CSV table of N, CA and C in Angstrom, one decimal:
chain,number,residue,atom,x,y,z
A,1,MET,N,-33.4,-28.5,12.9
A,1,MET,CA,-33.0,-27.4,12.7
A,1,MET,C,-31.7,-26.8,13.5
A,2,ASN,N,-31.8,-26.7,14.4
A,2,ASN,CA,-30.6,-26.5,15.2
A,2,ASN,C,-29.3,-27.4,14.7
A,3,TYR,N,-29.9,-28.7,14.9
A,3,TYR,CA,-28.7,-29.7,14.6
A,3,TYR,C,-28.0,-29.7,13.5
A,4,PHE,N,-28.9,-29.1,12.4
A,4,PHE,CA,-28.3,-28.4,11.3
A,4,PHE,C,-27.2,-27.1,11.3
A,5,LYS,N,-27.9,-26.1,12.1
A,5,LYS,CA,-27.4,-25.4,11.7
A,5,LYS,C,-25.5,-25.7,13.0
A,6,SER,N,-25.8,-26.7,13.9
A,6,SER,CA,-24.2,-26.6,14.9
A,6,SER,C,-23.4,-27.5,13.7
A,7,ILE,N,-23.7,-28.5,13.1
A,7,ILE,CA,-23.3,-29.5,12.0
A,7,ILE,C,-22.5,-28.6,10.6
A,8,SER,N,-23.3,-27.6,10.2
A,8,SER,CA,-23.0,-26.3,9.2
A,8,SER,C,-21.8,-25.5,9.8
A,9,LEU,N,-21.8,-25.0,10.9
A,9,LEU,CA,-20.5,-24.1,11.2
A,9,LEU,C,-19.9,-25.1,11.7
A,10,ALA,N,-19.8,-26.5,12.6
A,10,ALA,CA,-18.9,-26.9,12.6
A,10,ALA,C,-18.1,-27.3,11.4
A,11,ILE,N,-18.4,-27.5,10.4
A,11,ILE,CA,-17.9,-28.6,9.1
A,11,ILE,C,-17.8,-26.8,8.3
A,12,PHE,N,-17.9,-25.5,8.5
A,12,PHE,CA,-17.1,-24.8,8.2
A,12,PHE,C,-16.4,-24.4,8.8
A,13,CYS,N,-15.7,-24.6,10.2
A,13,CYS,CA,-14.7,-23.9,11.1
A,13,CYS,C,-14.0,-24.6,10.9
A,14,LEU,N,-14.1,-26.5,10.5
A,14,LEU,CA,-12.9,-27.1,10.1
A,14,LEU,C,-12.4,-27.0,8.9
A,15,LEU,N,-13.0,-26.4,7.6
A,15,LEU,CA,-12.5,-26.1,6.3
A,15,LEU,C,-11.8,-24.7,6.5
A,16,CYS,N,-11.9,-24.1,7.5
A,16,CYS,CA,-11.1,-22.9,7.6
A,16,CYS,C,-9.6,-22.9,8.1
A,17,VAL,N,-10.3,-23.6,9.3
A,17,VAL,CA,-8.7,-24.4,9.9
A,17,VAL,C,-7.8,-24.8,9.2
A,18,SER,N,-8.5,-25.7,7.9
A,18,SER,CA,-7.2,-26.9,7.4
A,18,SER,C,-7.2,-26.2,6.2
A,19,PHE,N,-7.1,-24.5,5.7
A,19,PHE,CA,-6.7,-24.4,4.8
A,19,PHE,C,-5.6,-22.8,5.1
A,20,THR,N,-5.9,-23.2,6.4
A,20,THR,CA,-4.4,-22.2,7.3
A,20,THR,C,-3.2,-22.3,7.5
A,21,ALA,N,-2.6,-23.6,7.2
A,21,ALA,CA,-1.6,-24.6,6.6
A,21,ALA,C,-0.9,-23.9,5.0
A,22,PHE,N,-1.6,-23.7,4.3
A,22,PHE,CA,-1.3,-22.8,2.9
A,22,PHE,C,-1.0,-21.6,2.6
A,23,HIS,N,-1.7,-21.0,4.3
A,23,HIS,CA,-1.3,-19.5,4.3
A,23,HIS,C,0.2,-18.7,4.8
A,24,HIS,N,1.2,-18.2,3.2
A,24,HIS,CA,2.6,-17.9,3.2
A,24,HIS,C,2.7,-16.9,5.0
A,25,GLY,N,2.1,-16.8,6.1
A,25,GLY,CA,2.4,-15.9,7.0
A,25,GLY,C,3.5,-15.1,7.2
A,26,TRP,N,4.1,-14.1,8.1
A,26,TRP,CA,5.4,-13.5,8.1
A,26,TRP,C,6.2,-14.4,8.8
A,27,ALA,N,5.4,-15.0,10.2
A,27,ALA,CA,5.5,-16.1,10.9
A,27,ALA,C,7.0,-17.0,10.3
A,28,ASP,N,6.9,-17.2,9.6
A,28,ASP,CA,7.6,-18.3,9.1
A,28,ASP,C,8.9,-17.6,8.5
A,29,TYR,N,9.6,-16.6,8.3
A,29,TYR,CA,9.9,-15.6,8.0
A,29,TYR,C,10.6,-14.7,8.9
A,30,ASP,N,12.5,-14.8,8.9
A,30,ASP,CA,13.1,-14.2,10.1
A,30,ASP,C,13.2,-13.2,10.0
A,31,GLN,N,12.4,-12.0,10.3
A,31,GLN,CA,12.5,-10.8,10.2
A,31,GLN,C,13.3,-10.1,10.6
A,32,LYS,N,14.5,-10.4,11.5
A,32,LYS,CA,15.8,-10.7,12.9
A,32,LYS,C,16.7,-10.4,11.1
A,33,LYS,N,16.5,-11.5,10.2
A,33,LYS,CA,17.8,-11.4,8.9
A,33,LYS,C,17.4,-10.6,8.1
A,34,VAL,N,18.0,-9.4,7.3
A,34,VAL,CA,17.1,-8.6,6.5
A,34,VAL,C,18.7,-8.6,5.0
A,35,LEU,N,17.9,-9.3,4.2
A,35,LEU,CA,18.5,-9.2,2.9
A,35,LEU,C,18.1,-8.6,2.0
A,36,ASP,N,19.4,-7.7,1.9
A,36,ASP,CA,19.3,-6.1,0.7
A,36,ASP,C,19.9,-6.1,-0.1
A,37,PHE,N,19.8,-6.5,-1.3
A,37,PHE,CA,20.5,-7.3,-2.8
A,37,PHE,C,20.4,-6.9,-3.8
A,38,LYS,N,21.1,-6.3,-4.8
A,38,LYS,CA,20.4,-6.6,-6.1
A,38,LYS,C,20.8,-7.6,-7.2
A,39,THR,N,19.8,-8.1,-8.1
A,39,THR,CA,19.5,-9.6,-8.4
A,39,THR,C,18.7,-9.2,-9.8
A,40,THR,N,18.9,-10.0,-10.5
A,40,THR,CA,18.2,-10.5,-11.8
A,40,THR,C,17.2,-11.0,-11.7
A,41,ILE,N,15.9,-11.0,-12.4
A,41,ILE,CA,14.8,-12.5,-11.7
A,41,ILE,C,14.6,-13.4,-12.9
A,42,GLU,N,15.3,-14.5,-12.3
A,42,GLU,CA,15.7,-15.2,-13.3
A,42,GLU,C,13.7,-16.5,-13.9
A,43,GLU,N,13.3,-16.3,-13.2
A,43,GLU,CA,12.1,-16.4,-13.5
A,43,GLU,C,10.8,-15.8,-12.6
A,44,SER,N,9.8,-15.5,-13.3
A,44,SER,CA,8.7,-14.9,-12.5
A,44,SER,C,6.8,-15.6,-12.8
A,45,VAL,N,6.1,-15.6,-11.8
A,45,VAL,CA,4.8,-16.0,-11.7
A,45,VAL,C,3.9,-14.5,-11.7
A,46,TYR,N,3.3,-14.6,-12.2
A,46,TYR,CA,2.6,-13.4,-11.2
A,46,TYR,C,0.7,-13.5,-11.6
A,47,GLU,N,0.5,-14.7,-10.5
A,47,GLU,CA,-0.5,-15.1,-10.0
A,47,GLU,C,-0.9,-15.5,-8.7
A,48,ASN,N,-2.2,-15.2,-8.3
A,48,ASN,CA,-3.1,-15.4,-7.3
A,48,ASN,C,-2.6,-17.0,-7.0
A,49,PRO,N,-2.3,-16.9,-5.1
A,49,PRO,CA,-2.4,-16.6,-3.9
A,49,PRO,C,-1.1,-15.3,-3.8
A,50,HIS,N,-0.2,-15.5,-4.2
A,50,HIS,CA,1.0,-14.2,-4.3
A,50,HIS,C,1.7,-14.6,-5.9
A,51,ALA,N,2.3,-13.4,-6.6
A,51,ALA,CA,3.5,-13.6,-7.2
A,51,ALA,C,4.6,-14.6,-6.6
A,52,LEU,N,5.5,-15.0,-7.6
A,52,LEU,CA,6.5,-15.7,-7.2
A,52,LEU,C,8.1,-15.1,-8.4
A,53,ALA,N,8.7,-15.1,-8.1
A,53,ALA,CA,9.9,-14.9,-8.2
A,53,ALA,C,11.2,-15.9,-8.3
A,54,LYS,N,11.8,-16.0,-9.1
A,54,LYS,CA,13.4,-17.5,-8.6
A,54,LYS,C,14.3,-16.1,-8.8
A,55,VAL,N,15.7,-15.9,-8.4
A,55,VAL,CA,16.1,-15.3,-8.3
A,55,VAL,C,17.9,-16.2,-8.1
A,56,LYS,N,19.0,-15.3,-8.1
A,56,LYS,CA,20.2,-15.7,-7.5
A,56,LYS,C,20.9,-14.9,-5.9
A,57,TYR,N,20.5,-16.2,-5.2
A,57,TYR,CA,21.0,-14.8,-4.1
A,57,TYR,C,22.6,-15.8,-3.9
A,58,LYS,N,23.3,-15.5,-3.1
A,58,LYS,CA,24.9,-16.2,-2.9
A,58,LYS,C,25.1,-17.3,-4.0
A,59,LYS,N,24.8,-17.7,-5.3
A,59,LYS,CA,25.0,-18.4,-6.2
A,59,LYS,C,24.2,-19.2,-5.6
A,60,GLN,N,22.7,-19.3,-5.2
A,60,GLN,CA,22.0,-20.4,-5.6
A,60,GLN,C,21.2,-19.4,-5.4
A,61,LEU,N,19.4,-20.4,-6.1
A,61,LEU,CA,18.4,-20.2,-6.9
A,61,LEU,C,17.5,-19.8,-6.2
A,62,TRP,N,17.1,-19.1,-5.9
A,62,TRP,CA,15.9,-18.6,-4.5
A,62,TRP,C,14.7,-18.8,-5.0
A,63,THR,N,13.6,-18.9,-4.1
A,63,THR,CA,12.3,-18.6,-4.8
A,63,THR,C,11.5,-17.4,-4.0
A,64,VAL,N,10.9,-16.2,-4.6
A,64,VAL,CA,10.7,-15.3,-3.4
A,64,VAL,C,9.3,-15.1,-3.9
A,65,TYR,N,9.2,-15.1,-2.9
A,65,TYR,CA,7.1,-14.6,-2.2
A,65,TYR,C,7.0,-13.4,-2.5
A,66,LEU,N,6.4,-12.9,-3.5
A,66,LEU,CA,6.2,-10.9,-3.2
A,66,LEU,C,4.7,-11.3,-3.0
A,67,ALA,N,4.1,-10.2,-3.6
A,67,ALA,CA,2.6,-9.6,-2.9
A,67,ALA,C,1.7,-10.4,-3.3
A,68,PRO,N,0.6,-10.3,-3.2
A,68,PRO,CA,-1.0,-11.1,-4.0
A,68,PRO,C,-1.0,-9.9,-5.7
A,69,THR,N,-1.4,-10.5,-6.8
A,69,THR,CA,-1.0,-9.9,-7.5
A,69,THR,C,-2.0,-8.5,-7.5
A,70,SER,N,-3.3,-8.3,-6.5
A,70,SER,CA,-4.2,-7.2,-6.6
A,70,SER,C,-3.7,-6.2,-6.0
A,71,ARG,N,-2.4,-6.6,-4.8
A,71,ARG,CA,-1.8,-5.5,-4.2
A,71,ARG,C,-0.4,-4.9,-4.9
A,72,MET,N,0.2,-5.6,-5.8
A,72,MET,CA,0.6,-5.1,-6.8
A,72,MET,C,0.5,-4.4,-7.3
A,73,THR,N,-0.7,-4.8,-8.2
A,73,THR,CA,-0.9,-3.2,-9.1
A,73,THR,C,-1.1,-3.1,-8.9
A,74,ASP,N,-2.0,-2.6,-7.5
A,74,ASP,CA,-2.7,-1.3,-7.1
A,74,ASP,C,-1.7,-0.5,-7.4
A,75,ARG,N,-0.2,-0.9,-6.4
A,75,ARG,CA,0.9,0.1,-6.2
A,75,ARG,C,1.8,-0.1,-7.5
A,76,GLY,N,1.1,0.1,-8.1
A,76,GLY,CA,1.9,0.0,-9.7
A,76,GLY,C,3.3,-0.9,-10.3
A,77,LEU,N,2.7,-2.2,-9.3
A,77,LEU,CA,3.6,-3.0,-10.2
A,77,LEU,C,3.4,-4.2,-10.9
A,78,THR,N,3.5,-4.0,-12.5
A,78,THR,CA,3.1,-5.3,-13.2
A,78,THR,C,3.6,-6.8,-13.5
A,79,ALA,N,3.2,-7.5,-14.1
A,79,ALA,CA,3.7,-8.5,-14.2
A,79,ALA,C,5.2,-8.5,-15.5
A,80,ASP,N,4.9,-7.4,-15.9
A,80,ASP,CA,5.7,-7.0,-17.0
A,80,ASP,C,7.2,-6.7,-16.5
A,81,MET,N,6.8,-5.5,-15.4
A,81,MET,CA,7.9,-4.9,-14.8
A,81,MET,C,9.0,-6.2,-13.8
A,82,ILE,N,8.5,-7.2,-13.7
A,82,ILE,CA,9.1,-8.4,-13.2
A,82,ILE,C,9.9,-9.5,-14.0
A,83,LYS,N,9.2,-9.5,-15.0
A,83,LYS,CA,9.4,-10.2,-16.0
A,83,LYS,C,11.3,-10.9,-16.0
A,84,LYS,N,11.7,-12.0,-16.5
A,84,LYS,CA,12.6,-12.5,-16.7
A,84,LYS,C,13.7,-11.2,-17.4
A,85,GLY,N,14.6,-11.7,-16.6
A,85,GLY,CA,16.1,-10.5,-17.1
A,85,GLY,C,15.8,-9.3,-16.5
A,86,THR,N,15.0,-9.0,-15.9
A,86,THR,CA,14.8,-7.6,-14.9
A,86,THR,C,15.5,-7.6,-14.1
A,87,GLU,N,16.5,-6.1,-13.5
A,87,GLU,CA,17.5,-6.0,-12.5
A,87,GLU,C,16.3,-5.3,-12.2
A,88,VAL,N,16.4,-6.3,-10.6
A,88,VAL,CA,16.0,-5.4,-9.1
A,88,VAL,C,17.3,-5.5,-7.8
A,89,ARG,N,16.6,-4.8,-7.0
A,89,ARG,CA,16.4,-5.1,-5.3
A,89,ARG,C,16.1,-5.2,-4.7
A,90,LEU,N,15.9,-6.0,-4.2
A,90,LEU,CA,15.0,-7.1,-3.1
A,90,LEU,C,15.5,-6.3,-1.4
A,91,VAL,N,14.9,-6.3,-0.5
A,91,VAL,CA,14.6,-6.4,0.8
A,91,VAL,C,13.9,-7.4,0.8
A,92,ALA,N,14.2,-8.6,1.9
A,92,ALA,CA,14.1,-9.6,2.1
A,92,ALA,C,13.9,-10.4,3.1
A,93,TYR,N,12.8,-11.0,3.3
A,93,TYR,CA,13.6,-12.0,4.9
A,93,TYR,C,13.8,-13.5,4.7
A,94,PRO,N,14.8,-14.0,4.6
A,94,PRO,CA,14.7,-15.8,4.1
A,94,PRO,C,13.9,-16.8,6.0
A,95,HIS,N,12.9,-17.6,4.5
A,95,HIS,CA,12.2,-18.6,5.9
A,95,HIS,C,13.3,-18.9,6.8
A,96,LYS,N,12.4,-19.6,7.7
A,96,LYS,CA,12.8,-20.6,9.4
A,96,LYS,C,13.6,-21.5,8.8
A,97,THR,N,13.0,-22.5,8.2
A,97,THR,CA,13.3,-23.8,8.0
A,97,THR,C,13.9,-23.8,6.6
A,98,LYS,N,12.8,-23.1,5.2
A,98,LYS,CA,13.5,-23.4,3.8
A,98,LYS,C,15.3,-23.0,3.5
A,99,LYS,N,16.0,-23.2,3.6
A,99,LYS,CA,16.7,-22.3,3.3
A,99,LYS,C,16.9,-21.8,1.5
A,100,THR,N,16.1,-22.1,1.1
A,100,THR,CA,16.3,-21.1,-0.5
A,100,THR,C,15.2,-20.1,-0.9
A,101,GLU,N,14.2,-20.0,0.4
A,101,GLU,CA,12.9,-19.4,0.1
A,101,GLU,C,12.8,-17.9,0.5
A,102,MET,N,12.7,-17.1,0.7
A,102,MET,CA,12.4,-16.0,0.9
A,102,MET,C,11.1,-14.9,0.9
A,103,ARG,N,10.6,-13.9,1.9
A,103,ARG,CA,9.6,-13.4,1.1
A,103,ARG,C,10.1,-12.0,1.4
A,104,ALA,N,9.7,-11.5,0.0
A,104,ALA,CA,10.5,-10.0,0.1
A,104,ALA,C,8.9,-8.7,0.2
A,105,GLU,N,10.0,-7.8,1.2
A,105,GLU,CA,9.3,-6.8,1.9
A,105,GLU,C,9.1,-5.8,1.1
A,106,ARG,N,9.7,-5.8,-0.1
A,106,ARG,CA,9.8,-4.6,-0.9
A,106,ARG,C,10.6,-4.7,-1.9
A,107,ILE,N,11.0,-4.2,-3.5
A,107,ILE,CA,11.5,-4.6,-4.3
A,107,ILE,C,11.4,-3.0,-4.9
A,108,PHE,N,12.4,-3.0,-5.2
A,108,PHE,CA,13.3,-1.6,-6.6
A,108,PHE,C,13.2,-2.0,-7.6
A,109,VAL,N,12.6,-1.6,-8.7
A,109,VAL,CA,12.8,-2.1,-10.1
A,109,VAL,C,12.9,-0.4,-10.3
A,110,ASP,N,13.8,-0.5,-11.8
A,110,ASP,CA,14.4,1.0,-12.3
A,110,ASP,C,14.2,2.2,-11.1
A,111,SER,N,14.9,1.6,-10.0
A,111,SER,CA,15.1,2.4,-8.7
A,111,SER,C,14.0,3.2,-7.9
A,112,VAL,N,12.9,2.9,-8.4
A,112,VAL,CA,12.1,2.9,-8.0
A,112,VAL,C,11.1,1.9,-6.8
A,113,LYS,N,11.3,2.2,-5.7
A,113,LYS,CA,10.5,1.4,-4.7
A,113,LYS,C,9.0,0.9,-4.6
A,114,TYR,N,8.9,-0.2,-4.4
A,114,TYR,CA,7.6,-0.8,-4.5
A,114,TYR,C,7.3,-1.8,-2.6
A,115,GLU,N,6.4,-1.6,-2.0
A,115,GLU,CA,6.6,-2.4,-1.0
A,115,GLU,C,5.4,-3.3,-1.3
A,116,LEU,N,5.9,-4.2,-0.2
A,116,LEU,CA,4.8,-5.4,-0.8
A,116,LEU,C,4.1,-6.0,0.4
A,117,ARG,N,3.8,-5.7,1.4
A,117,ARG,CA,3.4,-6.1,2.7
A,117,ARG,C,2.2,-4.8,2.5
């Protein structure tokens, strides 16, 4: 029985570690380079694990990682509020290695601030 528990624990630990690479942690984003700009949502996806938006920044299309949908909903930010064509202001950090990816710290919709972290 102890052998079964040990094997089960080892498998559980391996599974937990294997999914770590899929998490979008803050360490991958350069928090010393704050991007603060107004733009229009070109495309959005409001689903877990994180809502996403595509926006133009400096004439390029960027992917913006927002927050989990549950956090956004709890803070009053719905899918309809970030649909295509919505004008927003973003405060975000660029990815350290992916040139057209950023993670938003906050988003302003109709001049109302929504914290995403």
